[in-house]
PDB file of C-alpha atoms in Angstrom:
ATOM      1  CA  MET A  70      11.077   4.300  -9.660  1.00 64.00           C
ATOM      2  CA  ARG A  71      10.700   3.506 -13.385  1.00 78.00           C
ATOM      3  CA  GLU A  72      12.114   0.024 -12.845  1.00 85.00           C
ATOM      4  CA  TRP A  73       9.430  -0.662 -10.177  1.00 90.00           C
ATOM      5  CA  ILE A  74       6.612   0.806 -12.237  1.00 90.00           C
ATOM      6  CA  THR A  75       7.460  -1.705 -14.999  1.00 91.00           C
ATOM      7  CA  VAL A  76       7.364  -4.599 -12.490  1.00 93.00           C
ATOM      8  CA  GLU A  77       4.115  -3.321 -11.008  1.00 94.00           C
ATOM      9  CA  ARG A  78       2.451  -3.063 -14.437  1.00 93.00           C
ATOM     10  CA  GLU A  79       3.352  -6.707 -15.292  1.00 94.00           C
ATOM     11  CA  ALA A  80       2.812  -8.238 -11.889  1.00 96.00           C
ATOM     12  CA  THR A  81       0.364 -11.100 -11.361  1.00 96.00           C
ATOM     13  CA  MET A  82       0.332 -10.583  -7.573  1.00 97.00           C
ATOM     14  CA  ILE A  83       1.332  -7.604  -5.411  1.00 98.00           C
ATOM     15  CA  ARG A  84       1.747  -7.867  -1.635  1.00 98.00           C
ATOM     16  CA  TRP A  85       2.298  -4.570   0.140  1.00 97.00           C
ATOM     17  CA  PHE A  86       3.022  -3.766   3.748  1.00 97.00           C
ATOM     18  CA  GLU A  87       2.762  -0.215   5.079  1.00 96.00           C
ATOM     19  CA  PRO A  88       3.306   0.815   8.758  1.00 95.00           C
ATOM     20  CA  SER A  89       2.680   4.491   8.248  1.00 94.00           C
ATOM     21  CA  LEU A  90       0.409   5.278   5.283  1.00 95.00           C
ATOM     22  CA  ILE A  91      -2.333   3.875   3.083  1.00 97.00           C
ATOM     23  CA  PRO A  92      -0.524   2.060   0.233  1.00 97.00           C
ATOM     24  CA  GLY A  93      -0.108   4.321  -2.863  1.00 95.00           C
ATOM     25  CA  LEU A  94      -2.257   2.049  -5.122  1.00 97.00           C
ATOM     26  CA  LEU A  95      -5.118   2.418  -2.614  1.00 98.00           C
ATOM     27  CA  GLN A  96      -4.839   6.261  -1.996  1.00 97.00           C
ATOM     28  CA  THR A  97      -7.376   8.784  -3.062  1.00 97.00           C
ATOM     29  CA  GLU A  98      -6.054  11.836  -4.886  1.00 97.00           C
ATOM     30  CA  ALA A  99      -6.737  14.089  -1.900  1.00 97.00           C
ATOM     31  CA  TYR A 100      -4.917  11.677   0.479  1.00 97.00           C
ATOM     32  CA  ALA A 101      -1.917  11.385  -1.890  1.00 96.00           C
ATOM     33  CA  ARG A 102      -1.745  15.152  -2.174  1.00 96.00           C
ATOM     34  CA  ALA A 103      -1.825  15.572   1.599  1.00 95.00           C
ATOM     35  CA  VAL A 104       0.912  12.877   1.999  1.00 94.00           C
ATOM     36  CA  LEU A 105       3.168  14.549  -0.613  1.00 92.00           C
ATOM     37  CA  ARG A 106       2.604  18.021   0.848  1.00 91.00           C
ATOM     38  CA  GLY A 107       3.299  16.779   4.305  1.00 88.00           C
ATOM     39  CA  GLY A 108       6.628  17.688   5.677  1.00 79.00           C
ATOM     40  CA  ARG A 109       6.968  20.521   3.126  1.00 84.00           C
ATOM     41  CA  MET A 110       9.788  18.741   1.307  1.00 83.00           C
ATOM     42  CA  LEU A 111       8.353  19.159  -2.254  1.00 82.00           C
ATOM     43  CA  ARG A 112       7.395  22.219  -4.242  1.00 92.00           C
ATOM     44  CA  GLU A 113       3.825  22.355  -5.502  1.00 91.00           C
ATOM     45  CA  PRO A 114       4.636  21.451  -9.121  1.00 93.00           C
ATOM     46  CA  GLU A 115       6.476  18.356  -7.948  1.00 92.00           C
ATOM     47  CA  VAL A 116       3.599  17.479  -5.658  1.00 92.00           C
ATOM     48  CA  GLU A 117       1.158  17.700  -8.531  1.00 94.00           C
ATOM     49  CA  GLN A 118       3.466  15.690 -10.828  1.00 94.00           C
ATOM     50  CA  ARG A 119       3.823  12.936  -8.266  1.00 92.00           C
ATOM     51  CA  VAL A 120       0.066  12.840  -7.465  1.00 94.00           C
ATOM     52  CA  GLY A 121      -0.620  12.470 -11.134  1.00 95.00           C
ATOM     53  CA  SER A 122       1.936   9.683 -11.408  1.00 94.00           C
ATOM     54  CA  ARG A 123       0.492   7.843  -8.377  1.00 94.00           C
ATOM     55  CA  MET A 124      -3.084   8.123  -9.758  1.00 96.00           C
ATOM     56  CA  ASP A 125      -1.864   6.743 -13.144  1.00 96.00           C
ATOM     57  CA  ARG A 126      -0.219   3.833 -11.404  1.00 95.00           C
ATOM     58  CA  GLN A 127      -3.505   2.821  -9.854  1.00 96.00           C
ATOM     59  CA  SER A 128      -4.774   1.676 -13.269  1.00 96.00           C
ATOM     60  CA  VAL A 129      -2.833  -1.527 -12.586  1.00 96.00           C
ATOM     61  CA  LEU A 130      -5.767  -2.560 -10.331  1.00 97.00           C
ATOM     62  CA  SER A 131      -8.394  -2.038 -13.019  1.00 95.00           C
ATOM     63  CA  ARG A 132      -6.614  -3.409 -16.056  1.00 93.00           C
ATOM     64  CA  GLU A 133      -8.213  -6.396 -17.914  1.00 93.00           C
ATOM     65  CA  HIS A 134      -6.358  -8.994 -15.922  1.00 94.00           C
ATOM     66  CA  PRO A 135      -5.425  -7.233 -12.688  1.00 97.00           C
ATOM     67  CA  PRO A 136      -2.958  -8.685 -10.240  1.00 97.00           C
ATOM     68  CA  GLU A 137      -4.081 -10.151  -6.982  1.00 98.00           C
ATOM     69  CA  PHE A 138      -3.403  -7.216  -4.613  1.00 98.00           C
ATOM     70  CA  VAL A 139      -3.061  -7.830  -0.851  1.00 98.00           C
ATOM     71  CA  ALA A 140      -2.198  -4.921   1.447  1.00 98.00           C
ATOM     72  CA  VAL A 141      -1.358  -5.167   5.109  1.00 98.00           C
ATOM     73  CA  VAL A 142      -1.320  -1.963   7.145  1.00 97.00           C
ATOM     74  CA  ASP A 143      -0.642  -1.246  10.768  1.00 96.00           C
ATOM     75  CA  GLU A 144      -3.732   0.014  12.536  1.00 96.00           C
ATOM     76  CA  ALA A 145      -1.833   3.291  13.241  1.00 95.00           C
ATOM     77  CA  VAL A 146      -2.244   4.007   9.471  1.00 96.00           C
ATOM     78  CA  LEU A 147      -6.040   4.220   9.979  1.00 96.00           C
ATOM     79  CA  ARG A 148      -5.716   6.467  13.024  1.00 95.00           C
ATOM     80  CA  ARG A 149      -3.191   8.908  11.640  1.00 95.00           C
ATOM     81  CA  ALA A 150      -4.673  12.139  10.336  1.00 95.00           C
ATOM     82  CA  ILE A 151      -3.482  12.857   6.772  1.00 95.00           C
ATOM     83  CA  GLY A 152      -5.066  16.086   5.655  1.00 94.00           C
ATOM     84  CA  ALA A 153      -8.414  17.382   6.835  1.00 94.00           C
ATOM     85  CA  PRO A 154     -11.079  14.983   8.319  1.00 95.00           C
ATOM     86  CA  ALA A 155     -12.909  15.033   4.929  1.00 95.00           C
ATOM     87  CA  VAL A 156      -9.765  13.694   3.306  1.00 96.00           C
ATOM     88  CA  MET A 157      -9.825  10.740   5.703  1.00 96.00           C
ATOM     89  CA  VAL A 158     -13.502  10.190   5.336  1.00 95.00           C
ATOM     90  CA  ALA A 159     -13.138   9.940   1.542  1.00 97.00           C
ATOM     91  CA  GLN A 160     -10.075   7.697   1.883  1.00 97.00           C
ATOM     92  CA  PHE A 161     -11.973   5.272   4.101  1.00 97.00           C
ATOM     93  CA  GLU A 162     -14.933   5.175   1.748  1.00 96.00           C
ATOM     94  CA  HIS A 163     -12.512   4.483  -1.047  1.00 97.00           C
ATOM     95  CA  LEU A 164     -10.838   1.661   0.956  1.00 97.00           C
ATOM     96  CA  LEU A 165     -14.255   0.014   1.570  1.00 97.00           C
ATOM     97  CA  GLN A 166     -15.220   0.307  -2.117  1.00 97.00           C
ATOM     98  CA  ILE A 167     -12.038  -0.939  -3.618  1.00 97.00           C
ATOM     99  CA  THR A 168     -11.740  -3.871  -1.319  1.00 96.00           C
ATOM    100  CA  GLU A 169     -15.152  -5.095  -2.537  1.00 96.00           C
ATOM    101  CA  GLN A 170     -13.294  -6.191  -5.594  1.00 96.00           C
ATOM    102  CA  PRO A 171     -12.424  -9.848  -5.527  1.00 96.00           C
ATOM    103  CA  HIS A 172      -8.717  -9.252  -6.411  1.00 97.00           C
ATOM    104  CA  VAL A 173      -8.097  -6.570  -3.687  1.00 98.00           C
ATOM    105  CA  ASP A 174      -7.671  -7.446  -0.072  1.00 97.00           C
ATOM    106  CA  LEU A 175      -6.800  -5.282   3.004  1.00 98.00           C
ATOM    107  CA  HIS A 176      -5.695  -6.633   6.307  1.00 98.00           C
ATOM    108  CA  VAL A 177      -4.939  -4.676   9.434  1.00 97.00           C
ATOM    109  CA  VAL A 178      -2.372  -5.500  12.096  1.00 97.00           C
ATOM    110  CA  PRO A 179      -4.236  -4.438  15.200  1.00 96.00           C
ATOM    111  CA  ALA A 180      -2.546  -2.153  17.740  1.00 93.00           C
ATOM    112  CA  GLY A 181      -2.769  -4.988  20.284  1.00 90.00           C
ATOM    113  CA  ALA A 182      -0.229  -6.957  18.308  1.00 90.00           C
ATOM    114  CA  GLY A 183       2.488  -4.822  19.822  1.00 83.00           C
ATOM    115  CA  MET A 184       5.879  -5.403  18.368  1.00 86.00           C
ATOM    116  CA  HIS A 185       5.754  -7.055  14.951  1.00 88.00           C
ATOM    117  CA  ALA A 186       7.945  -7.772  11.917  1.00 86.00           C
ATOM    118  CA  GLY A 187       6.662  -4.863   9.915  1.00 88.00           C
ATOM    119  CA  LEU A 188       7.945  -2.141  12.232  1.00 85.00           C
ATOM    120  CA  ALA A 189      11.265  -2.353  10.370  1.00 87.00           C
ATOM    121  CA  GLY A 190       9.621  -0.520   7.463  1.00 91.00           C
ATOM    122  CA  PRO A 191       7.402  -0.718   4.424  1.00 95.00           C
ATOM    123  CA  PHE A 192       7.973  -3.233   1.563  1.00 95.00           C
ATOM    124  CA  ILE A 193       6.309  -4.593  -1.488  1.00 96.00           C
ATOM    125  CA  LEU A 194       6.606  -8.026  -3.042  1.00 97.00           C
ATOM    126  CA  ALA A 195       5.510  -8.521  -6.696  1.00 97.00           C
ATOM    127  CA  ARG A 196       5.256 -11.781  -8.540  1.00 97.00           C
ATOM    128  CA  THR A 197       6.138 -11.508 -12.213  1.00 93.00           C
ATOM    129  CA  PRO A 198       4.501 -13.426 -15.058  1.00 92.00           C
ATOM    130  CA  ASP A 199       7.397 -15.873 -15.125  1.00 91.00           C
ATOM    131  CA  SER A 200       6.724 -16.573 -11.394  1.00 85.00           C
ATOM    132  CA  GLY A 201       9.769 -14.601 -10.227  1.00 92.00           C
ATOM    133  CA  GLU A 202       9.624 -12.373  -7.177  1.00 96.00           C
ATOM    134  CA  VAL A 203      10.822  -8.752  -7.017  1.00 96.00           C
ATOM    135  CA  ALA A 204      10.931  -6.644  -3.893  1.00 96.00           C
ATOM    136  CA  HIS A 205      10.623  -2.929  -3.412  1.00 96.00           C
ATOM    137  CA  LEU A 206      11.881  -1.167  -0.277  1.00 94.00           C
ATOM    138  CA  ASP A 207      11.214   2.521   0.235  1.00 85.00           C
ATOM    139  CA  ALA A 208      13.602   4.834   2.057  1.00 78.00           C
ATOM    140  CA  ALA A 209      13.786   8.570   2.538  1.00 73.00           C
ATOM    141  CA  VAL A 210      16.453   9.082  -0.044  1.00 75.00           C
ATOM    142  CA  ARG A 211      15.556   6.461  -2.708  1.00 80.00           C
ATOM    143  CA  ALA A 212      13.729   3.237  -3.325  1.00 84.00           C
ATOM    144  CA  HIS A 213      15.557  -0.069  -3.688  1.00 91.00           C
ATOM    145  CA  VAL A 214      14.337  -2.717  -6.013  1.00 93.00           C
ATOM    146  CA  THR A 215      15.814  -6.234  -5.716  1.00 94.00           C
ATOM    147  CA  ASP A 216      15.198  -9.715  -6.961  1.00 95.00           C
ATOM    148  CA  ARG A 217      18.074 -11.247  -4.890  1.00 95.00           C
ATOM    149  CA  PRO A 218      16.814 -14.518  -3.550  1.00 96.00           C
ATOM    150  CA  GLU A 219      18.102 -13.815  -0.061  1.00 97.00           C
ATOM    151  CA  ASP A 220      16.336 -10.439   0.105  1.00 96.00           C
ATOM    152  CA  VAL A 221      13.048 -11.776  -1.340  1.00 96.00           C
ATOM    153  CA  ASP A 222      13.109 -14.732   1.040  1.00 97.00           C
ATOM    154  CA  ASN A 223      13.670 -12.447   4.022  1.00 96.00           C
ATOM    155  CA  LEU A 224      10.728 -10.263   3.006  1.00 96.00           C
ATOM    156  CA  GLN A 225       8.526 -13.266   2.327  1.00 97.00           C
ATOM    157  CA  ARG A 226       9.191 -14.494   5.888  1.00 97.00           C
ATOM    158  CA  ARG A 227       8.408 -11.020   7.183  1.00 96.00           C
ATOM    159  CA  TRP A 228       5.163 -10.997   5.063  1.00 97.00           C
ATOM    160  CA  GLU A 229       4.058 -14.367   6.454  1.00 97.00           C
ATOM    161  CA  SER A 230       4.693 -13.110  10.012  1.00 96.00           C
ATOM    162  CA  LEU A 231       2.644  -9.978   9.319  1.00 96.00           C
ATOM    163  CA  ARG A 232      -0.224 -11.930   7.826  1.00 96.00           C
ATOM    164  CA  GLY A 233      -0.223 -14.046  10.939  1.00 96.00           C
ATOM    165  CA  GLU A 234      -0.655 -10.979  13.129  1.00 96.00           C
ATOM    166  CA  ALA A 235      -3.214  -9.242  10.812  1.00 97.00           C
ATOM    167  CA  LEU A 236      -6.925  -9.435  11.188  1.00 97.00           C
ATOM    168  CA  PRO A 237      -8.805 -11.476   8.592  1.00 97.00           C
ATOM    169  CA  ARG A 238     -10.356  -9.667   5.642  1.00 96.00           C
ATOM    170  CA  ARG A 239     -13.860  -9.211   7.087  1.00 96.00           C
ATOM    171  CA  ALA A 240     -12.624  -8.117  10.528  1.00 97.00           C
ATOM    172  CA  SER A 241     -10.234  -5.675   8.836  1.00 97.00           C
ATOM    173  CA  ARG A 242     -13.107  -4.179   6.739  1.00 96.00           C
ATOM    174  CA  ASP A 243     -15.198  -3.928   9.985  1.00 96.00           C
ATOM    175  CA  LEU A 244     -12.343  -2.035  11.728  1.00 96.00           C
ATOM    176  CA  VAL A 245     -12.087   0.348   8.754  1.00 96.00           C
ATOM    177  CA  ARG A 246     -15.802   0.909   8.886  1.00 95.00           C
ATOM    178  CA  GLU A 247     -15.728   1.518  12.656  1.00 95.00           C
ATOM    179  CA  LEU A 248     -12.690   3.892  12.485  1.00 94.00           C
ATOM    180  CA  ALA A 249     -14.239   5.838   9.541  1.00 93.00           C
ATOM    181  CA  LYS A 250     -16.834   7.097  12.040  1.00 93.00           C
ATOM    182  CA  SER A 251     -14.144   8.774  14.074  1.00 91.00           C
ATOM    183  CA  TRP A 252     -13.329  11.033  11.140  1.00 87.00           C
ATOM    184  CA  THR A 253     -16.847  12.379  10.745  1.00 83.00           C
TER     185      THR A 253
END
């Protein structure tokens, strides 16, 4: 993870696809805590350490020259209960607030899209200051970071396919706003 955190801190652009959860850089503390407690795989001290680390990582979006950040999520992410309804309400409010920033975009692949290229799993693409590309793939056991051109090209094609299926920015925000009501 340290290798990826270094890439993330220096990135000029971050493109993140998530089929299951709100991307970590957009999570509230309560949502992150609920995610990390889910499944009961971690002990409480480890949960708190990881929550703190995740919240620290979010500073990348508020630094003096933040990266362009574009997240694409499957609509199921917005419908999946993570924690109590109050956690979801606060998470949706946070999404709407943070996506008001000009360098942060959120797009939703609607449920009606059916099968799409992102169902193979989450991934992140980061552009480095030297215009290189680095990819991050998360798995249950460990994350994989690669800058192999074949891997990056494959994920870039997947990204373009996902962006083609996703709603535009305004329609995505409208869907977030509409679904937020279901948690109150």
